[in-house]
GROMACS .gro file of C-alpha atoms in nm:
model
  327
    1MET     CA    1  11.787   3.621   6.556
    2LYS     CA    2  11.466   3.558   6.747
    3ILE     CA    3  11.423   3.276   7.000
    4LEU     CA    4  11.160   3.131   7.229
    5LEU     CA    5  11.277   3.125   7.591
    6THR     CA    6  11.067   2.912   7.827
    7GLY     CA    7  11.088   3.003   8.194
    8GLY     CA    8  11.228   3.338   8.082
    9ALA     CA    9  11.091   3.523   8.386
   10GLY     CA   10  11.284   3.312   8.637
   11TYR     CA   11  11.633   3.350   8.781
   12ILE     CA   12  11.828   3.170   8.506
   13GLY     CA   13  11.591   3.246   8.220
   14SER     CA   14  11.570   3.619   8.287
   15THR     CA   15  11.949   3.646   8.297
   16ILE     CA   16  11.971   3.461   7.966
   17ALA     CA   17  11.713   3.703   7.825
   18ASN     CA   18  11.929   3.999   7.927
   19ALA     CA   19  12.239   3.841   7.773
   20CYS     CA   20  12.047   3.776   7.451
   21VAL     CA   21  11.931   4.137   7.424
   22ASP     CA   22  12.285   4.264   7.487
   23GLN     CA   23  12.403   4.061   7.186
   24GLY     CA   24  12.123   4.151   6.947
   25ILE     CA   25  11.909   3.841   6.997
   26GLU     CA   26  11.537   3.894   7.063
   27PRO     CA   27  11.391   3.661   7.328
   28ILE     CA   28  11.020   3.580   7.322
   29ILE     CA   29  10.935   3.481   7.678
   30LEU     CA   30  10.697   3.201   7.774
   31ASP     CA   31  10.635   3.167   8.147
   32ASP     CA   32  10.349   3.059   8.371
   33PHE     CA   33  10.467   3.297   8.648
   34SER     CA   34  10.449   3.029   8.915
   35LYS     CA   35  10.795   3.155   9.019
   36GLY     CA   36  10.897   3.414   8.761
   37ARG     CA   37  10.846   3.789   8.786
   38ARG     CA   38  10.611   3.972   8.553
   39ASP     CA   39  10.816   4.292   8.562
   40TRP     CA   40  11.116   4.101   8.424
   41ALA     CA   41  10.909   3.945   8.145
   42GLY     CA   42  10.753   4.282   8.073
   43LYS     CA   43  11.087   4.410   7.943
   44HIS     CA   44  11.044   4.171   7.649
   45VAL     CA   45  10.766   4.031   7.435
   46PHE     CA   46  10.609   3.767   7.656
   47PHE     CA   47  10.328   3.514   7.669
   48GLU     CA   48  10.176   3.380   7.987
   49GLY     CA   49  10.099   3.012   8.001
   50ASP     CA   50  10.215   2.654   8.002
   51VAL     CA   51  10.478   2.498   7.777
   52ALA     CA   52  10.240   2.204   7.718
   53ASP     CA   53   9.963   2.431   7.582
   54GLY     CA   54   9.962   2.354   7.210
   55ASP     CA   55   9.721   2.634   7.118
   56LEU     CA   56   9.943   2.885   7.297
   57ILE     CA   57  10.259   2.757   7.126
   58ASP     CA   58  10.081   2.776   6.790
   59SER     CA   59   9.977   3.136   6.860
   60ILE     CA   60  10.334   3.232   6.955
   61PHE     CA   61  10.470   3.097   6.627
   62ALA     CA   62  10.183   3.253   6.432
   63ALA     CA   63  10.283   3.591   6.576
   64HIS     CA   64  10.656   3.522   6.546
   65PRO     CA   65  10.718   3.281   6.257
   66ASP     CA   66  11.085   3.381   6.248
   67ILE     CA   67  11.165   3.211   6.581
   68SER     CA   68  11.467   2.996   6.497
   69ALA     CA   69  11.535   2.810   6.823
   70VAL     CA   70  11.408   2.747   7.174
   71ILE     CA   71  11.599   2.765   7.502
   72HIS     CA   72  11.406   2.549   7.747
   73CYS     CA   73  11.457   2.663   8.109
   74ALA     CA   74  11.106   2.610   8.249
   75ALA     CA   75  11.115   2.347   8.525
   76LYS     CA   76  11.048   2.271   8.888
   77ILE     CA   77  11.388   2.278   9.059
   78VAL     CA   78  11.372   2.225   9.438
   79VAL     CA   79  11.542   1.895   9.525
   80PRO     CA   80  11.375   1.819   9.862
   81GLU     CA   81  11.036   1.908   9.717
   82SER     CA   82  11.099   1.666   9.431
   83VAL     CA   83  11.155   1.388   9.686
   84GLU     CA   84  10.820   1.470   9.845
   85GLN     CA   85  10.635   1.521   9.515
   86PRO     CA   86  10.809   1.304   9.255
   87VAL     CA   87  10.508   1.251   9.030
   88ASP     CA   88  10.450   1.626   9.004
   89TYR     CA   89  10.815   1.674   8.907
   90TYR     CA   90  10.804   1.407   8.638
   91ALA     CA   91  10.472   1.537   8.506
   92ASN     CA   92  10.606   1.893   8.486
   93ASN     CA   93  10.970   1.848   8.386
   94VAL     CA   94  10.926   1.547   8.157
   95GLY     CA   95  10.561   1.516   8.055
   96LYS     CA   96  10.507   1.883   7.974
   97GLY     CA   97  10.848   1.903   7.810
   98ILE     CA   98  10.755   1.620   7.571
   99SER     CA   99  10.430   1.796   7.481
  100MET     CA  100  10.629   2.113   7.415
  101LEU     CA  101  10.862   1.927   7.177
  102GLN     CA  102  10.564   1.799   6.979
  103HIS     CA  103  10.425   2.152   6.951
  104LEU     CA  104  10.763   2.291   6.845
  105ARG     CA  105  10.798   2.027   6.574
  106ARG     CA  106  10.452   2.107   6.442
  107ASN     CA  107  10.561   2.469   6.408
  108GLY     CA  108  10.888   2.387   6.234
  109CYS     CA  109  11.121   2.474   6.523
  110GLU     CA  110  11.400   2.217   6.507
  111ARG     CA  111  11.670   2.370   6.728
  112VAL     CA  112  11.644   2.302   7.103
  113ILE     CA  113  11.882   2.411   7.379
  114PHE     CA  114  11.800   2.241   7.706
  115SER     CA  115  11.902   2.400   8.035
  116SER     CA  116  11.995   2.073   8.207
  117SER     CA  117  12.182   1.994   8.529
  118ALA     CA  118  12.509   1.837   8.639
  119SER     CA  119  12.318   1.678   8.926
  120ILE     CA  120  12.244   1.386   8.695
  121TYR     CA  121  12.601   1.254   8.725
  122SER     CA  122  12.717   0.966   8.941
  123VAL     CA  123  12.963   1.097   9.200
  124SER     CA  124  13.318   0.982   9.133
  125ALA     CA  125  13.584   0.911   9.395
  126ASP     CA  126  13.751   1.248   9.333
  127PHE     CA  127  13.420   1.433   9.263
  128THR     CA  128  13.524   1.524   8.907
  129VAL     CA  129  13.300   1.461   8.607
  130ASP     CA  130  13.302   1.509   8.232
  131GLU     CA  131  13.040   1.454   7.967
  132ASN     CA  132  13.120   1.082   7.952
  133SER     CA  133  13.084   1.021   8.326
  134PRO     CA  134  12.818   0.771   8.440
  135ILE     CA  135  12.467   0.900   8.503
  136ASN     CA  136  12.310   0.823   8.842
  137PRO     CA  137  12.061   1.090   8.957
  138THR     CA  138  12.003   1.099   9.334
  139SER     CA  139  11.670   1.285   9.334
  140PRO     CA  140  11.352   1.293   9.124
  141TYR     CA  141  11.450   1.646   9.016
  142ALA     CA  142  11.784   1.525   8.880
  143ASN     CA  143  11.624   1.217   8.728
  144SER     CA  144  11.366   1.431   8.549
  145LYS     CA  145  11.653   1.617   8.381
  146ALA     CA  146  11.822   1.290   8.284
  147ILE     CA  147  11.500   1.145   8.142
  148PHE     CA  148  11.429   1.454   7.934
  149GLU     CA  149  11.783   1.442   7.800
  150SER     CA  150  11.711   1.085   7.687
  151VAL     CA  151  11.401   1.210   7.505
  152LEU     CA  152  11.609   1.475   7.331
  153ARG     CA  153  11.883   1.229   7.240
  154ASP     CA  154  11.641   0.977   7.091
  155GLY     CA  155  11.436   1.242   6.912
  156ALA     CA  156  11.751   1.391   6.761
  157ALA     CA  157  11.871   1.047   6.650
  158ALA     CA  158  11.537   0.997   6.474
  159GLY     CA  159  11.577   1.328   6.291
  160GLU     CA  160  11.289   1.502   6.467
  161PHE     CA  161  11.507   1.795   6.577
  162ARG     CA  162  11.861   1.883   6.682
  163ALA     CA  163  11.944   1.955   7.045
  164ILE     CA  164  12.216   2.072   7.281
  165ALA     CA  165  12.196   1.990   7.652
  166LEU     CA  166  12.389   2.228   7.875
  167ARG     CA  167  12.464   2.053   8.203
  168TYR     CA  168  12.541   2.334   8.441
  169PHE     CA  169  12.649   2.318   8.800
  170ASN     CA  170  12.570   2.568   9.080
  171PRO     CA  171  12.475   2.917   8.958
  172ILE     CA  172  12.540   3.211   9.187
  173GLY     CA  173  12.524   3.588   9.159
  174ALA     CA  174  12.303   3.825   8.963
  175ASP     CA  175  12.311   4.016   8.637
  176PRO     CA  176  12.613   4.246   8.694
  177GLN     CA  177  12.394   4.538   8.580
  178LEU     CA  178  12.138   4.435   8.846
  179ARG     CA  179  11.857   4.399   8.595
  180THR     CA  180  11.767   4.059   8.741
  181GLY     CA  181  11.875   3.830   9.023
  182LEU     CA  182  11.748   3.568   9.264
  183GLN     CA  183  11.373   3.633   9.288
  184ASP     CA  184  11.268   3.367   9.538
  185PRO     CA  185  11.211   3.515   9.887
  186LEU     CA  186  11.275   3.167  10.033
  187PRO     CA  187  11.574   3.044   9.832
  188SER     CA  188  11.678   2.679   9.849
  189HIS     CA  189  12.035   2.731   9.726
  190VAL     CA  190  12.335   2.790   9.947
  191LEU     CA  191  12.416   3.150   9.848
  192GLY     CA  192  12.054   3.261   9.876
  193LYS     CA  193  12.036   3.110  10.222
  194LEU     CA  194  12.364   3.278  10.319
  195VAL     CA  195  12.242   3.618  10.202
  196THR     CA  196  11.915   3.571  10.391
  197ALA     CA  197  12.101   3.468  10.707
  198ALA     CA  198  12.336   3.768  10.686
  199ARG     CA  199  12.050   4.013  10.632
  200THR     CA  200  11.823   3.874  10.905
  201GLY     CA  201  12.082   3.775  11.164
  202VAL     CA  202  11.966   3.413  11.179
  203PRO     CA  203  12.227   3.136  11.178
  204PHE     CA  204  12.325   2.964  10.854
  205THR     CA  205  12.315   2.585  10.857
  206ILE     CA  206  12.547   2.372  10.648
  207THR     CA  207  12.333   2.071  10.557
  208GLY     CA  208  12.556   1.769  10.579
  209MET     CA  209  12.912   1.751  10.713
  210ASP     CA  210  12.979   1.380  10.674
  211TRP     CA  211  13.040   1.365  10.300
  212PRO     CA  212  13.376   1.208  10.197
  213THR     CA  213  13.522   1.545  10.095
  214ARG     CA  214  13.827   1.727  10.231
  215ASP     CA  215  13.623   1.897  10.507
  216GLY     CA  216  13.307   1.686  10.518
  217SER     CA  217  13.079   1.937  10.347
  218GLY     CA  218  12.946   1.896   9.996
  219ILE     CA  219  13.157   2.005   9.701
  220ARG     CA  220  13.026   2.226   9.422
  221ASP     CA  221  13.125   2.396   9.098
  222PHE     CA  222  12.992   2.747   9.160
  223ILE     CA  223  12.945   2.940   8.835
  224HIS     CA  224  12.836   3.300   8.801
  225VAL     CA  225  12.487   3.318   8.651
  226TRP     CA  226  12.609   3.574   8.397
  227ASP     CA  227  12.876   3.334   8.268
  228LEU     CA  228  12.605   3.068   8.252
  229ALA     CA  229  12.380   3.302   8.051
  230LEU     CA  230  12.663   3.379   7.809
  231ALA     CA  231  12.719   3.006   7.758
  232HIS     CA  232  12.355   2.974   7.646
  233VAL     CA  233  12.402   3.265   7.404
  234ALA     CA  234  12.721   3.106   7.270
  235ALA     CA  235  12.529   2.781   7.216
  236LEU     CA  236  12.270   2.973   7.017
  237LYS     CA  237  12.529   3.137   6.797
  238ARG     CA  238  12.719   2.814   6.731
  239PHE     CA  239  12.422   2.581   6.731
  240ASP     CA  240  12.466   2.457   6.374
  241GLU     CA  241  12.835   2.387   6.435
  242VAL     CA  242  12.772   2.195   6.758
  243ALA     CA  243  12.454   2.001   6.673
  244THR     CA  244  12.507   1.903   6.312
  245PRO     CA  245  12.290   1.689   6.083
  246SER     CA  246  12.536   1.403   6.125
  247ALA     CA  247  12.569   1.450   6.503
  248PRO     CA  248  12.236   1.611   6.599
  249TYR     CA  249  12.266   1.582   6.977
  250ALA     CA  250  12.540   1.736   7.190
  251VAL     CA  251  12.607   1.751   7.564
  252LEU     CA  252  12.825   2.019   7.723
  253ASN     CA  253  12.923   2.076   8.086
  254ILE     CA  254  12.899   2.442   8.185
  255GLY     CA  255  13.117   2.500   8.489
  256THR     CA  256  13.437   2.660   8.608
  257GLY     CA  257  13.639   2.343   8.668
  258LEU     CA  258  13.695   2.444   9.029
  259GLY     CA  259  13.570   2.233   9.318
  260THR     CA  260  13.474   2.441   9.621
  261THR     CA  261  13.325   2.289   9.935
  262VAL     CA  262  13.022   2.441  10.100
  263LYS     CA  263  13.235   2.512  10.407
  264GLU     CA  264  13.495   2.692  10.194
  265PHE     CA  265  13.218   2.884  10.017
  266THR     CA  266  13.068   2.986  10.351
  267ASP     CA  267  13.408   3.116  10.467
  268MET     CA  268  13.443   3.314  10.143
  269PHE     CA  269  13.097   3.462  10.192
  270ILE     CA  270  13.183   3.575  10.546
  271GLU     CA  271  13.505   3.736  10.422
  272VAL     CA  272  13.346   3.914  10.124
  273SER     CA  273  13.036   4.028  10.313
  274GLY     CA  274  13.213   4.117  10.634
  275SER     CA  275  12.923   3.967  10.825
  276ASP     CA  276  12.940   3.815  11.170
  277LEU     CA  277  12.753   3.504  11.065
  278GLU     CA  278  12.680   3.217  11.300
  279VAL     CA  279  12.730   2.887  11.121
  280LEU     CA  280  12.561   2.566  11.236
  281VAL     CA  281  12.574   2.210  11.108
  282GLY     CA  282  12.265   2.007  11.028
  283PRO     CA  283  12.176   1.683  10.851
  284ALA     CA  284  12.179   1.651  10.474
  285ARG     CA  285  11.849   1.727  10.304
  286PRO     CA  286  11.651   1.456  10.124
  287GLY     CA  287  11.794   1.407   9.775
  288ASP     CA  288  12.125   1.581   9.847
  289ALA     CA  289  12.451   1.442   9.709
  290ALA     CA  290  12.818   1.503   9.782
  291GLY     CA  291  12.845   1.702   9.459
  292ALA     CA  292  13.083   1.727   9.168
  293TYR     CA  293  13.276   1.965   8.948
  294THR     CA  294  13.370   1.946   8.583
  295THR     CA  295  13.712   1.871   8.437
  296SER     CA  296  13.593   1.897   8.079
  297ASP     CA  297  13.709   2.153   7.825
  298ARG     CA  298  13.446   2.051   7.568
  299ALA     CA  299  13.231   2.364   7.616
  300PRO     CA  300  13.520   2.612   7.578
  301GLN     CA  301  13.631   2.434   7.261
  302ALA     CA  302  13.284   2.396   7.110
  303LEU     CA  303  13.142   2.735   7.207
  304GLY     CA  304  13.445   2.962   7.226
  305TRP     CA  305  13.327   3.039   7.579
  306THR     CA  306  13.509   3.047   7.911
  307PRO     CA  307  13.383   3.172   8.249
  308GLN     CA  308  13.513   3.519   8.329
  309LEU     CA  309  13.370   3.592   8.676
  310THR     CA  310  13.484   3.457   9.012
  311ILE     CA  311  13.306   3.316   9.314
  312GLU     CA  312  13.378   3.643   9.494
  313ASP     CA  313  13.213   3.831   9.205
  314GLY     CA  314  12.908   3.611   9.244
  315ILE     CA  315  12.887   3.676   9.616
  316ARG     CA  316  12.928   4.051   9.571
  317ASP     CA  317  12.665   4.068   9.296
  318SER     CA  318  12.422   3.865   9.507
  319LEU     CA  319  12.471   4.102   9.800
  320ARG     CA  320  12.423   4.406   9.573
  321TRP     CA  321  12.106   4.250   9.432
  322ALA     CA  322  11.974   4.171   9.780
  323GLU     CA  323  12.016   4.535   9.879
  324LYS     CA  324  11.828   4.648   9.567
  325PHE     CA  325  11.558   4.384   9.601
  326ALA     CA  326  11.502   4.459   9.969
  327GLY     CA  327  11.474   4.824   9.886
   0.00000   0.00000   0.00000
């Protein structure tokens, strides 16, 4: 099997590419390298450019007419930045995505796996969600994911393609073989900030301690990035069983089913790392939400997939990657 993987030089996409190769699937990478790393893409066949570039998409399919599906990971992802630059986020995550779909259709690619986000959900009283939970994005980033899902749903209903949206939660860790990991030197996610704080000796700040959770900090469903990558591979392998001609659009939550607060996660990081980390409390960032975790078993049933790695594994792999990356 050969697939097109957009954003395949980034944190999530590169890990998916590794998981594909391990299971005999050839990823063709498309990335503009605004965030992704060329050395990661260079391990595979890759094309540099924009997902909205129709001539480029045509040339990819001309060179690789046997591409059978696309995994779409390319997106802007920083929540506070999306609050400051909403139009840019909608133009990139929605507008360019729609152009890409038109180019894929023209080239006969009718299977789409969208790397979506659980941040689109409305927060429930107990912070649990499933695929039928109400949608209420709290940031332009999250809303851009929800809007693009609507495009996929409507396009699939019209018979233009079939699609699976994987709504994942909070990825952590690195490829266990340390082929790829978090590439951003200024990470916006909690584990990246914790690793940076531990390595530099600066305090770590929990942003927001007045959420209605058990300890006041936000609650998350932390999933190892390798488990997340394997879920994408499972969706590829079972695509025709999940997104059928009679039900051409499917939504699956990809999480562990465990709700862990940011405070609890910080304590786990300190224990695993053995660091003497100073922890401060600051205000919530623009666009932040209390968080959620999944209670759904739809993905395990549909994909034959379950997460195998723990939060502690994710912390350890992130620390191992940071040592390699710093070196």
